[in-house]
C-alpha atoms as one frame of an Amber mdcrd trajectory, in Angstrom:
protein
  -0.007   0.081  -0.096   1.566   3.212  -1.211   0.187   6.697  -0.573   1.601
  10.230  -1.451   4.304  10.966  -3.943   8.071  10.657  -3.269   9.513  13.909
  -4.840   6.888  16.220  -3.158   8.165  17.087   0.246   4.995  18.349   1.719
   3.395  14.883   1.188   4.619  11.531   2.495   4.868   8.116   1.389   3.913
   4.863   2.921   4.419   1.054   2.706   2.623  -1.874   4.562   5.348  -4.190
   5.869   5.433  -8.003   6.481   7.752  -7.439   9.486  10.153  -4.880  10.971
  12.690  -5.446  13.697  15.663  -3.953  15.402  18.893  -5.292  14.537  19.639
  -8.166  16.960  15.948  -8.199  18.416  12.681 -10.025  17.675  10.245  -8.507
  15.244   7.946  -5.602  16.223   5.058  -7.104  14.042   4.458  -9.322  11.217
   1.613  -9.758   8.674  -0.095 -12.075  10.985  -0.591  -9.529  13.535  -3.928
  -7.453  13.637  -2.113  -4.381  13.391   0.418  -3.995  10.780   3.400  -1.968
  10.621   3.619   0.960   8.308   6.943   2.494   7.024   6.540   6.162   6.421
   8.687   8.311   4.473   8.016  12.293   5.534  10.066  15.555   5.810   7.477
  17.218   8.057  10.283  19.045  10.037  12.263  20.041   6.853  14.486  16.768
   7.404  13.822  13.815   5.385  13.161  10.871   7.552  11.791   7.258   7.809
   9.245   6.174  10.609   7.576   3.244  11.530   4.086   3.064  13.200   1.532
   0.390  14.399  -1.879   1.826  14.000  -1.798   5.479  14.756   1.458   5.269
  17.186   4.842   5.724  15.993   7.307   3.112  17.338   9.547   5.062  19.720
  13.263   5.043  18.916  12.740   3.806  15.281  13.402   7.287  13.608  15.809
   6.883  10.560  17.452  10.119   9.224  17.529   9.532   5.519  20.685  12.112
   5.239  22.960   9.556   7.161  20.986   6.096   6.458  22.094   3.368   3.983
  19.850   0.585   2.916  21.243  -2.813   2.010  19.443  -5.628   0.276  19.568
  -8.912   2.436  17.580 -11.143   0.059  14.320 -10.722  -2.256  12.151  -9.647
   0.267  14.562  -8.546   3.156  16.454  -5.496   3.652  18.800  -3.693   6.368
  18.417  -0.107   7.106  21.545   1.181   9.112  21.494   4.897  10.541  24.349
   7.075  11.900  24.583   6.655  15.639  23.639   9.811  17.445  26.117   8.980
  20.262  29.617  10.401  20.452  31.498   7.322  19.727  32.043   7.916  15.929
  34.325   4.726  15.618  31.094   2.725  14.787  29.076   5.461  12.814  26.493
   2.811  11.614  25.841   1.285  15.061  22.057   1.076  14.851  19.653  -0.460
  12.119  16.451  -2.373  11.305  15.763  -5.232   9.450  12.672  -4.998   7.020
  10.758  -7.696   5.637   8.385  -6.856   2.722   5.383  -8.707   1.383   6.885
  -9.335  -2.075   9.509  -8.552  -4.333   7.828  -5.696  -6.080   7.133  -3.857
  -2.834  10.782  -4.327  -1.988  11.843  -2.834  -5.200   9.567  -0.047  -4.754
  10.656   0.741  -1.167  14.321   0.669  -2.220  13.414   3.148  -5.248  11.610
   5.365  -3.008  14.608   5.316  -0.325  17.082   6.345  -2.819  14.563   9.212
  -4.427  13.907  10.595  -0.909  17.503  10.588   0.272  18.641  12.139  -2.946
  16.263  15.035  -2.525  17.349  15.484   1.023  20.728  15.904  -0.069  20.066
  18.450  -2.931  17.118  20.274  -1.240  17.449  23.964  -1.114  20.860  24.009
  -2.775  21.155  26.227  -5.917  24.112  25.963  -8.155  25.368  28.319 -10.972
  25.952  26.833 -14.224  28.909  24.497 -14.523  29.263  24.581 -10.852  29.694
  21.497  -8.451  27.549  20.456  -5.322  29.473  20.447  -2.027  27.064  18.032
  -0.676  27.795  14.264  -1.254  26.556  13.167  -4.750  24.749   9.877  -5.803
  27.876   8.758  -7.383  29.862   9.201  -4.134  27.267   7.525  -2.040  27.104
   4.272  -3.901  30.988   4.029  -4.970  33.949   3.293  -2.856  36.298   6.440
  -2.849  39.423   4.207  -3.696  37.737   2.554  -6.603  36.550   5.854  -8.093
  40.163   7.375  -7.452  41.650   4.469  -9.516  38.906   4.583 -12.235  39.295
   8.481 -12.925  43.150   8.020 -12.517  43.061   5.139 -15.343  40.822   7.267
 -17.739  43.001  10.415 -16.871  45.889   8.898 -18.980  46.345   9.548 -22.787
  47.600   5.906 -23.215  44.286   4.573 -22.334  42.483   6.882 -24.258  44.857
   6.157 -27.240  43.800   2.191 -26.751  40.230   3.085 -27.024  40.635   5.552
 -29.962  42.803   2.895 -31.920  39.751   0.455 -31.499  38.672   1.451 -34.960
  35.611  -0.703 -34.821  34.538   1.305 -31.733  35.752   4.710 -32.824  34.551
   4.102 -36.481  31.222   2.914 -35.563  30.481   6.011 -33.482  31.752   8.179
 -36.254  29.476   6.621 -38.755  26.520   6.638 -36.611  26.894  10.439 -35.945
  27.863  11.515 -39.342  25.160   9.468 -41.165  22.583  10.970 -38.702  23.360
  14.830 -39.211  19.555  15.311 -39.025  19.722  14.382 -35.375  22.494  16.832
 -34.636  22.252  19.940 -36.880  21.151  22.824 -34.790  20.799  20.796 -31.700
  22.466  20.999 -28.234  24.442  17.851 -27.323  25.881  16.605 -24.028  28.749
  14.145 -24.090  28.723  12.004 -20.996  32.355  10.975 -19.812  33.824  12.703
 -22.797  37.199  11.383 -22.306  39.579  12.869 -24.980  36.490  14.817 -26.493
  36.458  12.840 -29.726  32.745  12.200 -29.490  32.195  16.058 -29.005  34.201
  16.660 -31.899  32.294  14.293 -34.054  29.084  15.765 -32.864  30.522  19.352
 -33.926  31.355  17.882 -37.355  27.596  16.844 -37.520  26.482  20.437 -37.056
  25.717  20.611 -33.483  24.499  23.949 -32.200  26.566  23.381 -28.912  28.239
  20.479 -27.186  28.918  20.182 -23.414  31.665  17.779 -22.880  31.294  16.439
 -19.145  34.461  14.586 -17.927  35.543  13.904 -14.299  39.057  12.860 -14.699
  42.171  14.825 -15.518  41.516  13.890 -19.233  39.053  17.106 -19.020  42.354
  19.230 -19.374  43.566  17.139 -22.589  40.297  17.346 -24.050  40.400  21.195
 -23.667  43.675  21.270 -25.427  42.418  18.905 -28.374  39.292  20.763 -28.801
  41.131  24.302 -28.625  43.474  22.946 -31.353  40.366  22.464 -33.735  38.984
  25.831 -33.413  36.407  25.634 -36.177  34.785  22.754 -34.146  35.870  23.785
 -30.693  34.131  27.194 -30.657  30.899  25.251 -30.187  32.247  22.945 -27.582
  32.366  23.473 -23.909  34.263  21.183 -21.642  32.859  20.904 -17.879  35.147
  19.165 -15.555  33.186  16.983 -12.885  30.817  14.082 -12.698  27.518  14.003
 -14.470  25.771  13.472 -10.937  27.288  16.825  -9.801  27.442  19.242 -12.461
  24.960  21.717 -13.430  24.441  22.831 -17.293  23.044  26.151 -18.742  20.333
  24.339 -20.772  18.925  21.030 -21.615  20.253  18.669 -24.247  18.275  17.482
 -27.470  20.801  14.486 -27.783  23.033  12.455 -25.423  26.361  10.775 -26.709
  28.256   8.707 -24.614  30.598   5.636 -24.663  29.400   3.943 -21.259  29.902
   0.345 -21.981  32.412  -1.921 -20.179  33.024  -5.689 -20.332  29.720  -7.466
 -20.198  28.278  -4.063 -20.964  27.740  -3.063 -17.348  31.112  -3.214 -15.860
  32.322  -0.036 -14.358  28.746   1.019 -13.833  29.076   3.890 -16.095  25.657
   3.072 -17.581  24.114   4.408 -14.470  25.561   7.649 -14.913  24.303   7.807
 -18.590  20.842   7.090 -17.168  21.391  10.099 -14.538  22.380  12.329 -17.429
  19.188  11.311 -19.070  17.046  12.319 -16.253  18.774  15.459 -15.428  19.783
  16.979 -18.758  17.706  15.499 -21.780  14.580  17.121 -23.294  11.546  14.835
 -23.302  11.474  12.579 -26.249  15.190  13.545 -26.887  17.800  11.144 -28.589
  20.332   8.958 -26.943  23.439   7.561 -28.918  23.460   4.687 -27.982  19.856
   3.993 -27.177  19.744   0.156 -26.615  22.336  -2.393 -25.344  21.723  -6.198
 -25.498  23.710  -8.668 -23.443  24.239 -12.082 -25.592  24.764 -15.325 -23.959
  25.346 -18.964 -24.917  27.016 -22.084 -23.261  30.312 -22.957 -24.662  32.575
 -25.978 -24.708  36.494 -25.295 -24.280  38.578 -27.961 -22.716  41.742 -26.001
 -23.252  40.465 -23.130 -21.322  39.301 -25.418 -18.591  42.273 -27.336 -18.059
  44.412 -24.086 -18.418  42.607 -22.594 -15.469  42.474 -25.830 -13.616  46.158
 -26.248 -13.832  46.964 -22.801 -12.288  45.992 -24.134  -9.013  48.394 -27.075
  -9.206  51.059 -25.215  -7.500  49.254 -25.480  -4.177  49.258 -29.392  -4.533
  52.864 -29.342  -3.361  53.272 -31.300  -0.219  56.970 -30.426   0.405  57.516
 -26.762  -0.836  60.628 -25.760   1.206  59.345 -28.171   3.900  55.698 -26.680
   3.965  52.650 -28.722   2.788  50.630 -26.235   0.596  47.903 -28.760   0.042
  45.428 -26.942   2.708  45.051 -23.889   0.228  44.594 -25.878  -3.076  40.784
 -25.935  -2.655  40.596 -22.093  -2.046  43.243 -21.522  -4.815  41.297 -23.591
  -7.193  37.848 -21.667  -6.561  39.780 -18.354  -6.634  41.030 -19.024 -10.317
  37.623 -20.080 -11.441  35.952 -16.909  -9.912  37.720 -14.851 -12.464  35.774
 -14.253 -15.661  37.929 -14.774 -18.672  38.481 -11.727 -21.107  39.568 -12.897
 -24.611  38.178 -13.417 -28.234  37.268 -16.835 -28.634  36.269 -19.029 -31.665
  32.477 -19.120 -32.244  32.377 -22.785 -33.074  33.022 -23.245 -29.377  29.341
 -22.309 -28.810  26.970 -25.056 -27.848  23.727 -23.821 -28.869  22.413 -20.502
 -30.478  22.531 -17.415 -28.229  19.774 -15.690 -26.502  19.860 -11.950 -25.357
  18.907  -9.565 -22.557  17.776  -6.104 -23.637  18.309  -2.888 -21.902  16.624
   0.063 -23.286  18.633   3.125 -22.168  15.600   5.417 -22.940  13.331   3.705
 -20.404  15.450   1.800 -17.866  15.619   2.934 -14.202  19.102   3.626 -12.778
  17.920   1.085  -9.856  17.192  -1.498 -12.421  20.812  -1.840 -13.040  21.708
  -2.403  -9.350  20.539  -5.994  -9.759  20.122  -7.869 -13.158  18.662 -11.225
 -13.112  18.414 -13.209 -16.495  16.665 -16.618 -16.504  18.575 -18.847 -19.267
  17.351 -21.322 -21.724  19.058 -23.089 -24.444  18.997 -26.185 -26.687  22.268
 -27.948 -27.160  23.157 -28.290 -30.710  25.825 -31.111 -30.180  26.865 -33.556
 -27.494  29.739 -31.951 -25.470  30.873 -31.153 -21.968  29.691 -27.290 -21.306
  32.317 -25.490 -19.459  30.348 -22.207 -18.716  28.513 -19.138 -20.222  30.107
 -17.043 -23.055  28.763 -13.423 -23.168  29.158 -10.358 -25.502  27.145  -7.196
 -26.034  26.011  -4.725 -28.857  24.453  -1.384 -28.743  22.402   0.275 -31.051
  22.433   3.892 -32.471  19.016   4.555 -33.593  19.411   7.468 -35.665  16.531
   9.189 -37.548  18.327   8.540 -40.953  20.516   5.334 -40.355  20.147   2.455
 -37.535  23.771   1.248 -36.705  24.895  -1.526 -34.411  28.236  -1.957 -32.645
  28.841  -5.453 -31.883  31.540  -7.130 -30.022  30.271 -10.565 -31.120  32.777
 -13.549 -31.472  33.609 -13.721 -35.215  32.946 -10.121 -35.656  35.958  -7.882
 -35.977  37.703  -7.692 -32.295  37.215  -4.748 -30.331  38.969  -3.530 -26.976
  35.979  -5.207 -25.205  36.766  -8.661 -26.637  34.289 -11.245 -25.105  33.695
 -12.440 -21.661  33.307 -16.135 -20.308  32.228 -17.462 -17.099  33.959 -20.653
 -16.594  32.241 -23.495 -14.289  34.696 -25.342 -12.046  32.489 -28.364 -12.762
  31.346 -28.871 -16.147  28.029 -30.528 -17.262  27.702 -32.915 -20.125  24.817
 -32.371 -22.596  23.314 -34.342 -25.555  22.315 -32.843 -28.935  18.817 -31.374
 -28.483  18.839 -31.330 -24.701  17.483 -28.301 -22.909  20.275 -26.280 -20.862
  18.580 -23.872 -18.212  19.821 -21.688 -15.637  20.172 -18.189 -14.383  22.866
 -15.362 -14.817  22.221 -12.996 -11.691  24.500  -9.883 -11.318  24.389  -7.652
  -8.436  26.248  -4.171  -8.167  29.120  -3.484  -5.721  30.609  -0.481  -4.624
  33.792  -1.031  -6.524  32.058  -0.099  -9.735  31.464  -3.586 -10.750  29.268
  -6.665 -10.373  29.401  -9.839  -8.443  28.181 -12.701 -11.050  26.163 -15.859
  -9.744  25.853 -18.091 -12.499  23.813 -21.604 -12.465  23.580 -24.032 -15.586
  21.571 -27.266 -15.514  20.941 -29.993 -17.928  17.407 -31.067 -18.011  16.171
 -34.595 -17.941  16.720 -36.461 -21.222  14.925 -39.366 -22.665  12.081 -41.380
 -21.334  10.260 -39.411 -18.578  11.774 -36.396 -19.531   8.145 -34.782 -20.215
   8.014 -35.046 -16.242  10.761 -32.526 -16.183  13.555 -32.664 -13.747  17.366
 -31.975 -13.692  20.255 -34.406 -14.328  23.305 -32.037 -13.551  23.630 -28.531
 -12.141  26.708 -26.517 -11.718  26.979 -23.091 -10.133  29.714 -20.534  -9.593
  30.349 -17.019  -8.224  32.638 -14.433 -10.117  33.759 -10.906  -9.606  33.452
  -8.974 -12.935  35.919  -6.458 -11.210  38.840  -9.077 -11.370  38.822 -10.669
 -14.827  41.667 -12.901 -16.199  42.871 -10.983 -19.310  43.820 -13.845 -21.763
  43.576 -12.202 -25.241  47.119 -12.045 -25.801  47.757 -15.602 -25.556  47.636
 -18.036 -28.358  44.803 -20.428 -28.465  45.644 -23.799 -29.955  42.781 -25.506
 -31.655  43.539 -28.951 -32.916  42.156 -30.176 -36.060  39.679 -33.130 -36.254
  41.130 -35.902 -38.108  38.573 -35.433 -40.935  38.900 -31.745 -41.022  41.087
 -29.906 -43.492  42.973 -26.679 -42.682  41.040 -24.693 -45.356  37.774 -25.536
 -43.333  38.989 -23.595 -40.387  37.227 -20.192 -40.983  39.205 -17.144 -40.154
  37.444 -14.763 -37.647  36.556 -12.483 -40.265  35.071 -14.956 -42.400  32.367
 -15.839 -39.971  29.058 -13.903 -41.136  27.442 -11.651 -38.728  23.918 -10.964
 -40.382  23.458  -7.266 -40.445  20.013  -7.462 -41.722  19.245  -9.704 -38.655
  20.619  -7.225 -36.250  18.657  -4.393 -37.655  15.293  -6.069 -37.472  13.121
  -4.201 -35.006  11.425  -7.438 -33.548  14.938  -8.326 -32.198  14.513  -5.695
 -29.483  11.645  -7.774 -28.177  12.877 -11.341 -28.528  16.088 -13.144 -29.089
  17.141 -14.274 -32.452  18.875 -17.446 -33.488  20.871 -15.304 -36.188  21.655
 -12.408 -33.781  25.026 -13.604 -33.239  27.864 -15.994 -34.268  26.811 -19.585
 -34.128  28.082 -23.158 -33.994  29.554 -23.943 -37.436
C-alpha cells in the first residue's frame, strides 16, 4: 500500500510491511498481527526521515534520518537499514539498524527506489548551483561508489595511453563516427551533452555533424587534455564547452536534445557507467530527446572449451605441493582452485565453441531506471546443438545507435572484428555434459557492488533427457560465483585448436570470415525477442 508522492516534500509516502525488527532483536510486528507495521517517508520538520508506526502510534526509537542512512538488500524480500549513531562514539558510525521484511519482491523494489529518491532529494534540497558549478554535498555517485575505486577509475581514464587504446579500436571509434555523421539530422542545430567525454572525440564528431553546442562533461584529469584537443580544432571547438566534474554533480546552462556517450564496459555493465548515462538522461535530456546509443543487448550462449578449462584448473596445481621448502601447501589448494574459477575470462574466442544459438537480454537506455541496473537477473534457456561438455557461459554485447536516418549497431560478437572489449566467459569449476537437443536452463544473476562492478552468480543445469523427460527434472547442475571487477585477461595468449582427423585446414574459418548478419541485427523485432541469427553460431 502506497500513499502520497516521493518527490513532493509536503506529502508523505507509506508502505505496509510484512515485518520490521531492530537489529539483534525480535520482530516488532508481522503480517499475521492484527495491526500491521507501516513504514512512512516524510519531511515534516524539513529533514527527510523514515519512521515506523503500528496503528496511529509511531514506534519510539525507530526514527531514521535519511541524510545519514544506508539501505542494503539481504534477500528478495528482506533489507537492512542502518543509520548513523547519535552517540559521541564515531568509531562505529553505523551502530543502529533495523531489518525490514516486505510482502513481495515488487514492494521491496518500490521501497528501495523510494528510499534512494527521498535520500537524494534530502541531499540537494534547497541548494542552488550556478551553471557549471559542482555541489559541495555528497553526490549520488559518491554515495554508492567506494572512494578508492573511484580514484583508480578516474586516474586510469585520465591517462592518454588508455584513451589512445580506445581511439585505436577502429571498430568502436569508426562505428561512433559513422553513426553520428550518417545521422546529421539528429545533430544539426541541436544541443548535445557528451557524458564522460574522455579525450573529447565524440564531442568533436557531434560538432562535425553540425551540433549547435556540445557540453563535454568529464570527471577525470582527461578534461584538461580534451580542452587542449578541442582548442586545437578551433572551427569545431568554438561550439564545444568542456566541463570538469561528475555528471551526477555538474549543472548545465540548458537541456540537451541529444546525449552521446560510450558508457559500455565488459559484459556491457562493468564500471557501472551506464548508471551515470541514465542519470544524465533524467537530469539533462529534453522529453523525447535522442540517446546515442539507445539500446544495449547482452548476448549469452553455453560454450565448450577443454583447453581453457584445463588451463585454469592447472594454475592451482602449485598448491598441491606437499613439500614446498618443507611446507605442505595442500590446505590452500581448494581455495586457490575456486579463486581461479572466480575470474571471468576476457579474450576473443572461436564462435564454433558455442554449444547452442545465443539468447539476449535487452536494456533500453531510454526507459530503464538507474535502480534496475543495481541487480540484473536473467533466466537462461538453451537447446544444445551438439553432445559435449559445457564449460560455462560465453557473453558479449552490442549497442544500437537509433538515428533518424540510419540505424547502426556496434557489436562485440565472436567472429566479428575484435574490439577492445573482446568477449567474456564465465567458466564453471564443474562442467556439465549435454546431448544434442537437450535443454540447458539456468540463471545469470548480477549484483552491483561499490567497487564499480558486479558480483556474478551463474547456474547452468542439464534438463532430464530421454524417457520420462516430459515430467521435467534436472540431471546435473553446476554453479559459480565470479567478480567482474577481477577478470583474467587472456586475449594476448595463443589459443591452439587442433584439427579433427577429418577436417582440412581450409575448413577452419578465419574470424573475419564468419558472417554476422547485419539484416538480422537491424530487425526491430529483435528488440523484443532473442534471435537465432543475432550472433555468431556453432558452425
